[in-house]
Short mmCIF file of C-alpha atoms and ligand atoms in Angstrom, two decimals:
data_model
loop_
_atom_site.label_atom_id
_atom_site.label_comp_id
_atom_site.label_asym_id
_atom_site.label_seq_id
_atom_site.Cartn_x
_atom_site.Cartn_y
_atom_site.Cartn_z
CA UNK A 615 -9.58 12.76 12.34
CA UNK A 616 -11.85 10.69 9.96
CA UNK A 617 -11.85 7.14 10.75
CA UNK A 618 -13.34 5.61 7.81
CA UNK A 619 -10.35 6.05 5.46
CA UNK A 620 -7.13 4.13 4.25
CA UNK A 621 -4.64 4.61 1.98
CA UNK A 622 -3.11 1.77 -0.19
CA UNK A 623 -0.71 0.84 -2.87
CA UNK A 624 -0.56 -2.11 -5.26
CA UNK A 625 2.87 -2.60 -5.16
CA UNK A 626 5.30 -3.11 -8.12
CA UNK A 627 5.59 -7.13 -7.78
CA UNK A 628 1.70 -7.34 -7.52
CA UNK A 629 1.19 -5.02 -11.09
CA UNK A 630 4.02 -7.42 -12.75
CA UNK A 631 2.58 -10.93 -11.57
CA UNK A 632 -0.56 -9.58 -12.58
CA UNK A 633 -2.75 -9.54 -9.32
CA UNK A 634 -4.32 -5.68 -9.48
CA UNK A 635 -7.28 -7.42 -10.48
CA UNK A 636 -7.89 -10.06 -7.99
CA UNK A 637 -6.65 -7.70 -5.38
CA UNK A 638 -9.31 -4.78 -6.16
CA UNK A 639 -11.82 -7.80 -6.53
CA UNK A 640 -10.39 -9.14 -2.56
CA UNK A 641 -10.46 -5.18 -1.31
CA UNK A 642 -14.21 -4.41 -3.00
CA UNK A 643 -15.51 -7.60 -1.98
CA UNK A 644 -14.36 -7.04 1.84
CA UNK A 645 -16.47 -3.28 1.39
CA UNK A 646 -14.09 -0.69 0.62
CA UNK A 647 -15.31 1.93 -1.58
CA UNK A 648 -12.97 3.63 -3.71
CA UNK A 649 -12.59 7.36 -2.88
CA UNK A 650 -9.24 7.70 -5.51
CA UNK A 651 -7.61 5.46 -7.38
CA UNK A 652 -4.39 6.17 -10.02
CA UNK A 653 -1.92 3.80 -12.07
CA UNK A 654 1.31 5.74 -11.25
CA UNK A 655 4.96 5.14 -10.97
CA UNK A 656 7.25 6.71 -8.02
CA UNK A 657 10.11 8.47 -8.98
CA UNK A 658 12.88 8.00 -6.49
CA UNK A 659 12.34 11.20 -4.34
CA UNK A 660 8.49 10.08 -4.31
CA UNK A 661 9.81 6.76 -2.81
CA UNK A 662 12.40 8.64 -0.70
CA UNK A 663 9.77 10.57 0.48
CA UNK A 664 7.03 8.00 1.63
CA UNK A 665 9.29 5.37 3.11
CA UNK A 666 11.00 8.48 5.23
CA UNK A 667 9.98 7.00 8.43
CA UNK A 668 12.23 3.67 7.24
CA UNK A 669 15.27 5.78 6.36
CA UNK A 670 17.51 4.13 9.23
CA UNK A 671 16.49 0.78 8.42
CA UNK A 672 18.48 -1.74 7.03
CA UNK A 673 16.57 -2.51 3.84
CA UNK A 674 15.66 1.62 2.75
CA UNK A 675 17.48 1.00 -0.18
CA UNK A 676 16.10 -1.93 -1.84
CA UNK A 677 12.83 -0.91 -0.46
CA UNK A 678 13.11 2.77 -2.92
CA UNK A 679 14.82 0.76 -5.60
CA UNK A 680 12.02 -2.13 -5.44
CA UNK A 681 8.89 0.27 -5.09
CA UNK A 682 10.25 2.69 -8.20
CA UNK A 683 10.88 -0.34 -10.43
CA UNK A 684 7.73 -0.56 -11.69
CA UNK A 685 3.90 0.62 -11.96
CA UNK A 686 1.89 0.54 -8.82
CA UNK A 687 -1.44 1.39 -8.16
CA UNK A 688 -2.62 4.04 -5.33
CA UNK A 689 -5.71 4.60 -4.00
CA UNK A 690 -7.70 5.91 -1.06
CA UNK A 691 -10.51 3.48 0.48
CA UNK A 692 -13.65 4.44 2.67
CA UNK A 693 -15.02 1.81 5.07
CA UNK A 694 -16.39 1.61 9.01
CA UNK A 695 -12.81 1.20 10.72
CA UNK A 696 -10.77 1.52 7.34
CA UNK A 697 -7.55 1.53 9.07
CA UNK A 698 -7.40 -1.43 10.90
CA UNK A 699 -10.14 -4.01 8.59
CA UNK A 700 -7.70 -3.28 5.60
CA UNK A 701 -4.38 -4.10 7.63
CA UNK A 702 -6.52 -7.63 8.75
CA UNK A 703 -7.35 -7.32 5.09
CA UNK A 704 -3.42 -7.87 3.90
CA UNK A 705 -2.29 -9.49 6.29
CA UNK A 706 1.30 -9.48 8.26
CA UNK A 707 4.16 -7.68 6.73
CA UNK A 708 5.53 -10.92 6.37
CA UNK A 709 3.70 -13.24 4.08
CA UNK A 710 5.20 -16.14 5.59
CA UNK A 711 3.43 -14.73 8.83
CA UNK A 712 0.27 -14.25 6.99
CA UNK A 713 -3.02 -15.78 7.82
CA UNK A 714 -4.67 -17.45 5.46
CA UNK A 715 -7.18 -16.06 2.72
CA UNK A 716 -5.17 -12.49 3.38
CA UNK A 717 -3.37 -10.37 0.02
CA UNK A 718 -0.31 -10.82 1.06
CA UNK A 719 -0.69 -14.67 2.49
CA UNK A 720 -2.18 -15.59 -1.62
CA UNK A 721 0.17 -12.67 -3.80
CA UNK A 722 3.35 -11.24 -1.65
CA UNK A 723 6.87 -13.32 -2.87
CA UNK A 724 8.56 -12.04 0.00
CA UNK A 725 8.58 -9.57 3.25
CA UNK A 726 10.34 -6.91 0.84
CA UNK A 727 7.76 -7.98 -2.32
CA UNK A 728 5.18 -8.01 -0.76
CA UNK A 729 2.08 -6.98 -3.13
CA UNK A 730 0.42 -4.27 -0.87
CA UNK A 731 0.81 -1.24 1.29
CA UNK A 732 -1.97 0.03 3.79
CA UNK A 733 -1.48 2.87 6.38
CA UNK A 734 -1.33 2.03 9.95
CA UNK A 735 -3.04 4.73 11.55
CA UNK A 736 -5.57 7.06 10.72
CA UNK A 737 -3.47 10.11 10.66
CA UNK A 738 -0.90 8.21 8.37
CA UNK A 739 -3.82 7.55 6.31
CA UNK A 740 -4.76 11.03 5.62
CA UNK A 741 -0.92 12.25 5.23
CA UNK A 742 -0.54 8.84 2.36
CA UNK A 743 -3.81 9.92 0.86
CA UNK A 744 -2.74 13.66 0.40
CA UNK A 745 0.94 12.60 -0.32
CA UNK A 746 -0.38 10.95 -4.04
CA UNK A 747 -3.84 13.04 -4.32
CA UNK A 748 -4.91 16.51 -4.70
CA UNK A 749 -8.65 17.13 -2.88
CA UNK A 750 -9.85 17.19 -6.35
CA UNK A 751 -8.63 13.91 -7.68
CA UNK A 752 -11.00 12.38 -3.55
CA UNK A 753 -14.62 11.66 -4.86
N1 LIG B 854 10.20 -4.20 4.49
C1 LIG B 854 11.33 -4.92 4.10
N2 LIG B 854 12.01 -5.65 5.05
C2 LIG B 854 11.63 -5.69 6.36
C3 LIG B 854 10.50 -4.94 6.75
C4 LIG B 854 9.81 -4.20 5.79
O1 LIG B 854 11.69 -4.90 2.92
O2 LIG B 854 12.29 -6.36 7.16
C5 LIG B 854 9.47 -3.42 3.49
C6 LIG B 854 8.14 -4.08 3.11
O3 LIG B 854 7.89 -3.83 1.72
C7 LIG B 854 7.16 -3.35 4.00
C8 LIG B 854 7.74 -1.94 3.98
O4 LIG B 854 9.15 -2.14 4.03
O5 LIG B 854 5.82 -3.43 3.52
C9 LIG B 854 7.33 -1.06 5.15
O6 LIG B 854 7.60 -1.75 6.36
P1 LIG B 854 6.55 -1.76 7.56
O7 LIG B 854 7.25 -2.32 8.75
O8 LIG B 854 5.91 -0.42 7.67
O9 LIG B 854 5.49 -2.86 7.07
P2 LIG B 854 3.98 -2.72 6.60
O10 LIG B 854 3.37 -1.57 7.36
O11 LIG B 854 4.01 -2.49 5.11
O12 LIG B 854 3.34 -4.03 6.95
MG1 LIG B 855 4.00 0.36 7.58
#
């Protein structure tokens, strides 16, 4: 299992408050090289689909509605420990439990809105990465 990848998404409140910028800028400058990137927006079985692991949870619902209701921007990122330097990277789920300097302390409105997704483990990270890319879309 490769430990040098991540998968990510700019989330829909990040494209709309205009932050894709600044965040590639944040996730470049920390070293992440960009093995796939695409400006893309889920269709509700995509959502569905992704967030299956969340199905029983309380806030599913708004969590599809919210993440089709826009554009959002995925991509795949290489780096030594990619997994775990991109979640420090972000920052808690919660932005109100963020630390300081992290994406989602600086651009998340809420713990729903919250700017950015990045996998949690590495085999999450490949099944994320091969959930939104084809091997021929991974440079
Ligand atoms: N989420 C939410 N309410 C919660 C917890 C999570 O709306 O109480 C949303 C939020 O957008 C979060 C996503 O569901 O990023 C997935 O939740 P998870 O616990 O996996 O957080 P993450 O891994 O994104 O930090
Ligand atoms: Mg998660």
């Amino acid at each position: 299992m490769a430990t040098n990848r991540t998968f990510t998404m700019l989330k829909p409140d990040a494209i709309e408050n205009g932050h894709m910028g600044k965040i590639i800028d944040m996730i470049i400058g920390a070293g992440f090289g960009i093995k796939a990137l695409k400006y893309t927006q889920l269709t509700e079985a995509q959502a569905k689909e992704f967030y299956a692991v969340h199905a029983e949870r309380p806030f599913y619902g708004e969590l599809v509605e919210y993440m089709t209701s826009g554009p959002i921007i995925a991509a795949i990122l290489e780096k030594d420990n990619a997994v775990a330097d991109f979640r420090a990277l972000i920052g808690a789920t919660n932005p109100a439990e963020a630390a300081e300097g992290t994406v989602r302390k600086l651009y998340a409105e809420s713990i729903g809105r919250n700017a950015v997704h990045g996998s949690d483990s590495d085999e999450n990270a490949e099944i994320e990465g091969n959930f939104h890319f084809t091997a021929g879309e991974i440079i």
